[in-house]
Every structure is written in C-alpha cells, then in structure tokens.
C-alpha cells in the first residue's frame, strides 16, 4: 500500500522507483549472462586496454589433442591481440555435454568451444554433409576439402544457427566397437545396440547396418556399456582409449565409416562485439592452432592403439570395404539431394 501511495504521491518518487527497477534489471541480466561479453578482469593488456576473459568449452580431458589445440588457440589469441583477450579453457565437459554447450553458445553464455561436427549438424543443416559415411578418399582429400573453399563455406553456413565456425580439428576415423563379438562384415552388426552421437545421420547410419542406434551424450556411454544398456558405440582410437570404453567393449573394428571432424566455434554474440582486427586474430589463431592439434592427434592415435592392444583388446580389420560402402548407401539415397551441391564438389 505504502509503495503505491509513494508512487502516486509525486514525480520524484515515481522516477526513483523506475530508476531502481531499471538498475535492478540490468544487474540481473548481467549476472545471468555471465560469460556473454567475457568479463573484464580489471588488469590491463600490453596496449593498455582492459583484459577481457572468455570461456571456452571442450568435453575431452586436459591432455587430449583437441584441448591441446584449444590451449594453443588461446595462447595465439592472447599473443595476436596484445593480451586484450584471454581465453580460459574448461575441459572435461565442465560446462556441459556438447548439445548443451552448443545451446549455450547460441545464447552467448559460453563464448567459444571445440565440439564435434555431428552434434552441430542438428543445429545447422549443411555442415552435416561432413558426417556422411566414406565421404573422403584419404587424409589429403579430407584436409584439402576442410581447409579449402568448401570447408570455409560450411563454416560460414553456421551463421544461421548463431554460431561462427573458425577452424576444423582432426578427429581421425570413427570405428565401431562392442562388448559382444568381433565384427568384420556388416552382417555382424545385426541387432547390436550401438550408442551414437546426438545426430540423425549417425542414427540412420547404424540402422542401415542392421544395428539398433541409441543417441546419448558421450559421458553416459561407459556406464551404458558396462550395465548392458548398450552393446557398444563408435569412435576413433583416442576417444575409445581416453574415455576408457576399451575396458568395457573389447572388440574394435577398423571400418572407418566416418571422418567427421572437430570444429572450433565462437558465439555470434561474442563475434558481433569484436572489431575487425580482433576477428582476424581469432580466425588466424584457430587456423594456426590446427597444426599443434594435428600433431598431438597423430601421436595419441598411435599411442592409444598400442595401449589398446596391450590391454588385450581385439582389433579386427574388415573383410571387404565395398560391402560396407554398399550397406550405407541408403544414407546417400536419402540425403544425396539435400547435400548435392557439396557432394558434387567434394567428390570432384
Ligand atoms: C569424439 C569427439 C567428441 C564427441 C565424442 C562422441 O570423437 O571428439 O567431441 O563428439 O566423439 O562420440 O560423443
């Protein structure tokens, strides 16, 4: 009652009320948006400007190649912006699983992230072409595409999802693994309950092989296999090893069904606040950090294969690659039209 009387009672009371409401609202919005513009930490960069600290998410452990890449990216951004931007890397999924990290990027509560392209393709269609099975002929073909015009166009296509694609990182080749039996031909996959990333293409891929797909976040897969909810999953050597999935699913098949890469993303809300020089610095830093990431990648791929063999796991080569390619053809029949423009360019 009293408050109402006050407001009605005079111009000054009313103004004060609105002013304090406005100040309160601004404080709430700023607190909620935490990482939005990054936080100014009060210290000054070499150029005398305030240092802005940004948050970058990665779901892999600290020494995993993507995190090694993220840290190199952070180092280069700091160097190229004379210390104006400082990036703190939150590894190990501290900021959430990939799907939630992408959503947080979209609203600007996380500034940067390294994620896999598969979950990104649920937010922006075109880049999904990179998840299609047996897309590249070899490593050189893959990197020509990713680091060339097509890769760049696909990164740019992400702006429809309020995401800014900066560079690709290596994720090798994905392979199936399970706890039940060795798999060397598509028919061996029949009936296996296989976890996939949260992506339609991977759901259909597993179905085309006669297995049963379960989309689920990465951090739940170990217990899924251990408790028998899942028979297996699919991933590259470094992930199979570092996630400890190799402990619960000992049969690994080198079928190399997908080379879907990793990608470094910025939120559009961060991007819109950067000036042209800073944008250039972030883009260059991401591209340059790829070198260090790929070196770390090659090393962990070789090391993890050794560790897996030493643990007594069974690694199976496939009998006939043509048979696997043929089995997944329904995906091309279904998505070929949508991705035609890119598929034609990639195959050329
Ligand atoms: C890994 C990738 C992760 C995540 C994971 C998964 O290869 O690096 O970002 O996508 O696969 O299967 O969920």
CSV table of C-alpha atoms and ligand atoms in Angstrom, one decimal:
chain,number,residue,atom,x,y,z
A,1,UNK,CA,0.0,0.0,0.0
A,2,UNK,CA,2.6,2.4,1.1
A,3,UNK,CA,4.7,2.0,-2.0
A,4,UNK,CA,1.7,2.7,-4.2
A,5,UNK,CA,1.0,5.8,-2.2
A,6,UNK,CA,4.5,6.9,-2.7
A,7,UNK,CA,4.5,6.4,-6.4
A,8,UNK,CA,1.2,8.2,-6.8
A,9,UNK,CA,2.4,11.0,-4.5
A,10,UNK,CA,4.9,12.8,-6.6
A,11,UNK,CA,7.1,12.8,-9.7
A,12,UNK,CA,10.3,12.2,-7.8
A,13,UNK,CA,9.1,9.0,-6.1
A,14,UNK,CA,8.0,7.6,-9.4
A,15,UNK,CA,11.3,8.4,-11.1
A,16,UNK,CA,13.2,6.8,-8.3
A,17,UNK,CA,11.1,3.7,-8.4
A,18,UNK,CA,11.7,3.2,-12.2
A,19,UNK,CA,15.3,4.0,-11.8
A,20,UNK,CA,15.9,1.5,-9.1
A,21,UNK,CA,13.8,-1.1,-11.1
A,22,UNK,CA,16.0,-0.4,-14.2
A,23,UNK,CA,19.2,-0.7,-12.2
A,24,UNK,CA,18.0,-4.0,-10.6
A,25,UNK,CA,17.0,-5.4,-14.0
A,26,UNK,CA,20.4,-4.5,-15.5
A,27,UNK,CA,22.2,-6.3,-12.6
A,28,UNK,CA,20.0,-9.4,-13.0
A,29,UNK,CA,20.6,-9.5,-16.8
A,30,UNK,CA,24.4,-9.0,-16.4
A,31,UNK,CA,24.6,-11.7,-13.8
A,32,UNK,CA,22.6,-14.1,-15.9
A,33,UNK,CA,24.7,-13.5,-19.0
A,34,UNK,CA,27.9,-14.1,-17.1
A,35,UNK,CA,30.3,-15.0,-20.0
A,36,UNK,CA,28.4,-13.1,-22.6
A,37,UNK,CA,30.9,-10.3,-23.4
A,38,UNK,CA,33.6,-12.0,-21.4
A,39,UNK,CA,34.5,-10.5,-18.1
A,40,UNK,CA,36.8,-7.6,-17.8
A,41,UNK,CA,39.2,-8.6,-15.0
A,42,UNK,CA,40.5,-5.1,-14.2
A,43,UNK,CA,44.0,-5.8,-15.4
A,44,UNK,CA,45.4,-4.1,-18.5
A,45,UNK,CA,46.8,-5.6,-21.7
A,46,UNK,CA,50.1,-4.6,-23.3
A,47,UNK,CA,48.2,-1.9,-25.3
A,48,UNK,CA,46.8,-0.5,-22.0
A,49,UNK,CA,43.3,-1.7,-22.7
A,50,UNK,CA,41.3,-3.8,-20.2
A,51,UNK,CA,41.8,-7.5,-20.5
A,52,UNK,CA,38.7,-9.5,-21.5
A,53,UNK,CA,38.4,-13.1,-20.3
A,54,UNK,CA,36.5,-15.5,-22.4
A,55,UNK,CA,35.2,-19.0,-21.6
A,56,UNK,CA,35.9,-21.9,-24.0
A,57,UNK,CA,34.4,-25.4,-23.5
A,58,UNK,CA,35.7,-28.8,-24.5
A,59,UNK,CA,34.3,-32.2,-23.4
A,60,UNK,CA,37.7,-34.0,-23.5
A,61,UNK,CA,40.3,-34.4,-20.7
A,62,UNK,CA,43.0,-31.9,-20.3
A,63,UNK,CA,45.8,-33.5,-22.3
A,64,UNK,CA,43.5,-34.7,-25.2
A,65,UNK,CA,44.6,-33.4,-28.6
A,66,UNK,CA,41.5,-31.1,-29.0
A,67,UNK,CA,42.3,-29.5,-25.6
A,68,UNK,CA,46.0,-29.1,-26.6
A,69,UNK,CA,44.6,-27.3,-29.7
A,70,UNK,CA,42.3,-25.1,-27.7
A,71,UNK,CA,45.1,-24.0,-25.4
A,72,UNK,CA,47.3,-23.2,-28.4
A,73,UNK,CA,44.4,-21.2,-29.9
A,74,UNK,CA,44.1,-19.4,-26.6
A,75,UNK,CA,47.8,-18.6,-26.5
A,76,UNK,CA,47.8,-17.3,-30.1
A,77,UNK,CA,44.7,-15.1,-29.5
A,78,UNK,CA,46.4,-13.6,-26.5
A,79,UNK,CA,49.6,-13.0,-28.4
A,80,UNK,CA,47.8,-11.6,-31.5
A,81,UNK,CA,45.6,-9.2,-29.5
A,82,UNK,CA,48.5,-8.0,-27.3
A,83,UNK,CA,46.9,-9.6,-24.3
A,84,UNK,CA,43.5,-7.9,-24.8
A,85,UNK,CA,41.7,-11.3,-24.9
A,86,UNK,CA,42.4,-14.1,-22.5
A,87,UNK,CA,40.7,-17.5,-23.1
A,88,UNK,CA,40.1,-19.9,-20.2
A,89,UNK,CA,39.7,-23.5,-21.4
A,90,UNK,CA,37.2,-25.5,-19.4
A,91,UNK,CA,38.0,-29.1,-20.4
A,92,UNK,CA,36.4,-32.4,-19.3
A,93,UNK,CA,32.9,-31.4,-20.1
A,94,UNK,CA,32.8,-29.0,-17.1
A,95,UNK,CA,30.4,-26.7,-19.0
A,96,UNK,CA,28.0,-29.5,-20.1
A,97,UNK,CA,27.7,-32.0,-22.9
A,98,UNK,CA,28.1,-31.0,-26.5
A,99,UNK,CA,24.5,-30.4,-27.2
A,100,UNK,CA,24.1,-28.1,-24.2
A,101,UNK,CA,27.4,-26.3,-25.0
A,102,UNK,CA,26.1,-25.5,-28.5
A,103,UNK,CA,22.9,-24.1,-27.0
A,104,UNK,CA,24.9,-22.0,-24.5
A,105,UNK,CA,27.0,-20.7,-27.4
A,106,UNK,CA,23.8,-19.7,-29.2
A,107,UNK,CA,22.6,-17.6,-26.3
A,108,UNK,CA,26.1,-16.3,-25.6
A,109,UNK,CA,26.6,-17.7,-22.1
A,110,UNK,CA,29.7,-19.6,-23.4
A,111,UNK,CA,32.0,-17.6,-25.8
A,112,UNK,CA,33.9,-20.4,-27.5
A,113,UNK,CA,34.0,-24.1,-27.8
A,114,UNK,CA,35.6,-27.1,-29.6
A,115,UNK,CA,32.9,-29.6,-30.4
A,116,UNK,CA,32.4,-32.4,-33.0
A,117,UNK,CA,30.6,-31.5,-36.2
A,118,UNK,CA,28.0,-34.3,-35.8
A,119,UNK,CA,26.0,-32.6,-32.9
A,120,UNK,CA,26.5,-29.2,-34.7
A,121,UNK,CA,24.6,-30.6,-37.7
A,122,UNK,CA,21.5,-30.8,-35.6
A,123,UNK,CA,21.5,-27.0,-35.4
A,124,UNK,CA,22.6,-26.2,-38.9
A,125,UNK,CA,21.9,-28.5,-41.8
A,126,UNK,CA,24.6,-28.1,-44.4
A,127,UNK,CA,27.6,-29.0,-42.4
A,128,UNK,CA,26.0,-32.4,-41.8
A,129,UNK,CA,27.4,-33.4,-45.1
A,130,UNK,CA,30.8,-33.9,-43.4
A,131,UNK,CA,29.3,-36.7,-41.3
A,132,UNK,CA,28.3,-38.9,-44.2
A,133,UNK,CA,30.0,-42.3,-44.3
A,134,UNK,CA,33.0,-42.9,-46.6
A,135,UNK,CA,33.0,-39.3,-47.8
A,136,UNK,CA,36.7,-38.7,-48.3
A,137,UNK,CA,39.2,-40.7,-50.3
A,138,UNK,CA,42.1,-40.3,-47.9
A,139,UNK,CA,43.6,-37.8,-45.4
A,140,UNK,CA,44.9,-35.5,-48.1
A,141,UNK,CA,41.5,-35.3,-49.7
A,142,UNK,CA,39.9,-34.6,-46.3
A,143,UNK,CA,42.3,-31.7,-45.5
A,144,UNK,CA,42.1,-30.2,-48.9
A,145,UNK,CA,38.3,-30.0,-48.5
A,146,UNK,CA,38.3,-28.9,-44.9
A,147,UNK,CA,40.9,-26.2,-45.2
A,148,UNK,CA,39.8,-25.2,-48.7
A,149,UNK,CA,36.8,-23.3,-50.1
A,150,UNK,CA,34.2,-25.9,-49.3
A,151,UNK,CA,35.2,-26.2,-45.7
A,152,UNK,CA,35.1,-22.4,-45.3
A,153,UNK,CA,31.7,-22.2,-46.9
A,154,UNK,CA,30.4,-24.8,-44.5
A,155,UNK,CA,31.8,-22.9,-41.6
A,156,UNK,CA,30.1,-19.8,-42.8
A,157,UNK,CA,26.8,-21.7,-43.2
A,158,UNK,CA,26.7,-21.9,-39.4
A,159,UNK,CA,25.7,-18.3,-39.0
A,160,UNK,CA,22.1,-19.4,-39.5
A,161,UNK,CA,22.5,-21.1,-36.1
A,162,UNK,CA,24.1,-18.0,-34.5
A,163,UNK,CA,27.5,-19.8,-34.5
A,164,UNK,CA,30.8,-18.7,-36.0
A,165,UNK,CA,32.9,-21.5,-37.3
A,166,UNK,CA,36.7,-20.7,-37.0
A,167,UNK,CA,38.6,-23.9,-38.0
A,168,UNK,CA,38.5,-27.7,-38.1
A,169,UNK,CA,40.5,-30.0,-35.9
A,170,UNK,CA,41.3,-33.6,-36.6
A,171,UNK,CA,39.1,-36.4,-35.3
A,172,UNK,CA,40.6,-39.3,-37.4
A,173,UNK,CA,38.3,-42.0,-38.5
A,174,UNK,CA,35.4,-43.4,-36.4
A,175,UNK,CA,35.1,-47.2,-36.0
A,176,UNK,CA,32.6,-49.5,-34.3
A,177,UNK,CA,33.3,-51.3,-31.1
A,178,UNK,CA,31.2,-53.6,-28.9
A,179,UNK,CA,31.3,-56.0,-25.9
A,180,UNK,CA,29.8,-59.0,-27.7
A,181,UNK,CA,31.8,-60.2,-30.7
A,182,UNK,CA,34.3,-59.4,-33.4
A,183,UNK,CA,32.7,-57.6,-36.3
A,184,UNK,CA,34.3,-57.9,-39.8
A,185,UNK,CA,31.3,-57.5,-42.1
A,186,UNK,CA,28.0,-55.5,-41.9
A,187,UNK,CA,26.0,-58.7,-41.2
A,188,UNK,CA,27.9,-59.0,-37.9
A,189,UNK,CA,26.4,-55.7,-36.7
A,190,UNK,CA,22.9,-57.1,-36.8
A,191,UNK,CA,21.0,-56.5,-33.6
A,192,UNK,CA,23.8,-54.8,-31.7
A,193,UNK,CA,22.7,-51.8,-29.5
A,194,UNK,CA,25.1,-49.1,-30.6
A,195,UNK,CA,25.3,-45.6,-29.0
A,196,UNK,CA,25.6,-42.8,-31.4
A,197,UNK,CA,26.1,-39.0,-31.1
A,198,UNK,CA,23.0,-36.9,-31.0
A,199,UNK,CA,22.7,-36.7,-34.8
A,200,UNK,CA,20.2,-38.1,-37.3
A,201,UNK,CA,22.9,-39.1,-39.8
A,202,UNK,CA,24.5,-41.4,-37.3
A,203,UNK,CA,21.2,-42.8,-36.2
A,204,UNK,CA,20.4,-43.7,-39.8
A,205,UNK,CA,23.9,-45.0,-40.4
A,206,UNK,CA,23.6,-47.5,-37.6
A,207,UNK,CA,20.2,-48.6,-38.8
A,208,UNK,CA,21.5,-49.1,-42.3
A,209,UNK,CA,23.8,-51.7,-40.9
A,210,UNK,CA,21.0,-53.6,-39.2
A,211,UNK,CA,22.0,-52.5,-35.7
A,212,UNK,CA,20.0,-50.5,-33.2
A,213,UNK,CA,21.1,-46.9,-32.6
A,214,UNK,CA,20.8,-45.1,-29.2
A,215,UNK,CA,21.6,-41.4,-29.3
A,216,UNK,CA,23.1,-40.4,-25.9
A,217,UNK,CA,25.6,-38.0,-24.5
A,218,UNK,CA,29.3,-39.1,-24.5
A,219,UNK,CA,29.7,-39.1,-20.8
A,220,UNK,CA,27.0,-41.7,-20.3
A,221,UNK,CA,28.4,-44.3,-22.7
A,222,UNK,CA,30.8,-46.0,-20.3
A,223,UNK,CA,28.1,-47.0,-17.8
A,224,UNK,CA,25.7,-47.7,-20.7
A,225,UNK,CA,28.0,-50.4,-22.0
A,226,UNK,CA,29.0,-51.6,-18.5
A,227,UNK,CA,25.4,-52.2,-17.4
A,228,UNK,CA,24.4,-53.7,-20.8
A,229,UNK,CA,22.0,-51.0,-21.8
A,230,UNK,CA,24.3,-50.7,-24.8
A,231,UNK,CA,26.4,-53.3,-26.6
A,232,UNK,CA,28.8,-50.8,-28.0
A,233,UNK,CA,29.4,-47.4,-29.6
A,234,UNK,CA,31.7,-45.9,-32.3
A,235,UNK,CA,34.6,-43.6,-32.1
A,236,UNK,CA,38.2,-43.0,-33.1
A,237,UNK,CA,41.2,-44.7,-31.2
A,238,UNK,CA,41.9,-41.7,-29.0
A,239,UNK,CA,38.3,-41.4,-27.7
A,240,UNK,CA,37.9,-45.2,-27.4
A,241,UNK,CA,41.0,-45.1,-25.2
A,242,UNK,CA,40.7,-41.9,-23.2
A,243,UNK,CA,37.1,-42.5,-22.3
A,244,UNK,CA,38.0,-46.0,-21.1
A,245,UNK,CA,35.3,-47.5,-23.3
A,246,UNK,CA,38.0,-50.0,-24.3
A,247,UNK,CA,37.7,-51.5,-20.8
A,248,UNK,CA,34.0,-52.5,-21.3
A,249,UNK,CA,33.9,-53.1,-25.1
A,250,UNK,CA,36.9,-55.1,-26.2
A,251,UNK,CA,36.0,-55.8,-29.8
A,252,UNK,CA,37.1,-52.9,-32.1
A,253,UNK,CA,36.6,-53.0,-35.9
A,254,UNK,CA,38.6,-50.7,-38.2
A,255,UNK,CA,35.7,-50.0,-40.6
A,256,UNK,CA,36.5,-46.2,-40.8
A,257,UNK,CA,32.8,-45.4,-41.5
A,258,UNK,CA,33.1,-41.6,-40.9
A,259,UNK,CA,35.8,-38.9,-40.8
A,260,UNK,CA,33.5,-36.3,-39.3
A,261,UNK,CA,35.9,-33.6,-38.0
A,262,UNK,CA,36.0,-31.4,-34.9
A,263,UNK,CA,35.3,-27.7,-35.1
A,264,UNK,CA,36.2,-24.6,-33.2
A,265,UNK,CA,33.2,-22.3,-32.7
A,266,UNK,CA,32.6,-18.8,-31.4
A,267,UNK,CA,29.2,-17.5,-30.3
A,268,UNK,CA,27.7,-14.9,-32.6
A,269,UNK,CA,27.2,-12.6,-29.7
A,270,UNK,CA,30.9,-12.6,-28.9
A,271,UNK,CA,31.7,-12.2,-32.6
A,272,UNK,CA,29.5,-9.2,-33.0
A,273,UNK,CA,31.4,-7.4,-30.3
A,274,UNK,CA,34.9,-7.9,-31.8
A,275,UNK,CA,36.4,-5.3,-34.1
A,276,UNK,CA,37.8,-6.3,-37.4
A,277,UNK,CA,41.4,-6.7,-36.1
A,278,UNK,CA,40.2,-9.0,-33.3
A,279,UNK,CA,38.1,-11.1,-35.7
A,280,UNK,CA,41.1,-11.6,-37.9
A,281,UNK,CA,43.3,-12.5,-34.9
A,282,UNK,CA,40.7,-15.1,-33.7
A,283,UNK,CA,40.3,-16.6,-37.1
A,284,UNK,CA,44.1,-16.9,-37.7
A,285,UNK,CA,44.7,-18.2,-34.2
A,286,UNK,CA,42.2,-21.0,-34.8
A,287,UNK,CA,43.6,-21.9,-38.2
A,288,UNK,CA,47.2,-21.9,-36.9
A,289,UNK,CA,46.4,-23.9,-33.8
A,290,UNK,CA,45.3,-26.8,-36.1
A,291,UNK,CA,48.9,-27.7,-36.7
A,292,UNK,CA,49.6,-28.4,-33.0
A,293,UNK,CA,46.3,-30.2,-32.6
A,294,UNK,CA,47.0,-32.5,-35.6
A,295,UNK,CA,50.5,-33.3,-34.3
A,296,UNK,CA,49.0,-34.2,-30.9
A,297,UNK,CA,46.3,-36.2,-32.7
A,298,UNK,CA,48.7,-38.3,-34.7
A,299,UNK,CA,50.7,-39.1,-31.6
A,300,UNK,CA,47.7,-40.1,-29.4
A,301,UNK,CA,46.2,-42.2,-32.2
A,302,UNK,CA,49.4,-44.2,-32.4
A,303,UNK,CA,49.8,-44.4,-28.6
A,304,UNK,CA,46.2,-45.4,-27.9
A,305,UNK,CA,46.3,-48.2,-30.5
A,306,UNK,CA,49.3,-49.6,-28.7
A,307,UNK,CA,47.7,-49.3,-25.3
A,308,UNK,CA,44.5,-51.0,-26.5
A,309,UNK,CA,46.4,-53.9,-27.9
A,310,UNK,CA,48.5,-54.2,-24.8
A,311,UNK,CA,45.2,-54.3,-22.8
A,312,UNK,CA,44.4,-57.5,-24.7
A,313,UNK,CA,41.6,-56.0,-26.9
A,314,UNK,CA,40.8,-57.5,-30.2
A,315,UNK,CA,41.2,-55.2,-33.2
A,316,UNK,CA,39.5,-56.5,-36.4
A,317,UNK,CA,40.1,-55.4,-40.0
A,318,UNK,CA,37.1,-55.5,-42.2
A,319,UNK,CA,36.8,-58.2,-44.9
A,320,UNK,CA,35.6,-56.1,-47.8
A,321,UNK,CA,35.3,-52.3,-47.7
A,322,UNK,CA,32.9,-52.3,-50.8
A,323,UNK,CA,30.4,-54.3,-48.7
A,324,UNK,CA,30.4,-51.6,-46.0
A,325,UNK,CA,30.0,-48.8,-48.5
A,326,UNK,CA,27.1,-50.6,-50.2
A,327,UNK,CA,25.4,-51.2,-46.9
A,328,UNK,CA,25.3,-47.5,-46.0
A,329,UNK,CA,24.2,-46.4,-49.5
A,330,UNK,CA,20.6,-45.7,-48.2
A,331,UNK,CA,22.0,-42.6,-46.5
A,332,UNK,CA,23.2,-41.2,-49.8
A,333,UNK,CA,19.8,-42.1,-51.4
A,334,UNK,CA,18.1,-40.2,-48.6
A,335,UNK,CA,20.4,-37.2,-48.2
A,336,UNK,CA,22.1,-37.0,-51.6
A,337,UNK,CA,19.6,-34.5,-52.9
A,338,UNK,CA,19.9,-32.1,-49.9
A,339,UNK,CA,23.7,-32.2,-50.0
A,340,UNK,CA,24.1,-32.5,-53.8
A,341,UNK,CA,25.9,-29.2,-54.3
A,342,UNK,CA,28.6,-30.1,-51.7
A,343,UNK,CA,28.8,-33.8,-52.5
A,344,UNK,CA,29.5,-33.0,-56.2
A,345,UNK,CA,32.2,-30.6,-55.2
A,346,UNK,CA,33.7,-33.0,-52.6
A,347,UNK,CA,33.7,-35.9,-55.0
A,348,UNK,CA,35.3,-33.8,-57.7
B,1,LIG,C1,34.6,-37.7,-30.1
B,1,LIG,C2,34.5,-36.2,-30.2
B,1,LIG,C3,33.7,-35.6,-29.1
B,1,LIG,C4,32.4,-36.3,-29.0
B,1,LIG,C5,32.5,-37.8,-29.0
B,1,LIG,C6,31.2,-38.5,-29.0
B,1,LIG,O1,35.4,-38.2,-31.1
B,1,LIG,O2,35.8,-35.7,-30.1
B,1,LIG,O3,33.6,-34.3,-29.2
B,1,LIG,O4,31.6,-35.9,-30.1
B,1,LIG,O5,33.3,-38.2,-30.1
B,1,LIG,O6,31.1,-39.6,-29.6
B,1,LIG,O7,30.2,-38.0,-28.4
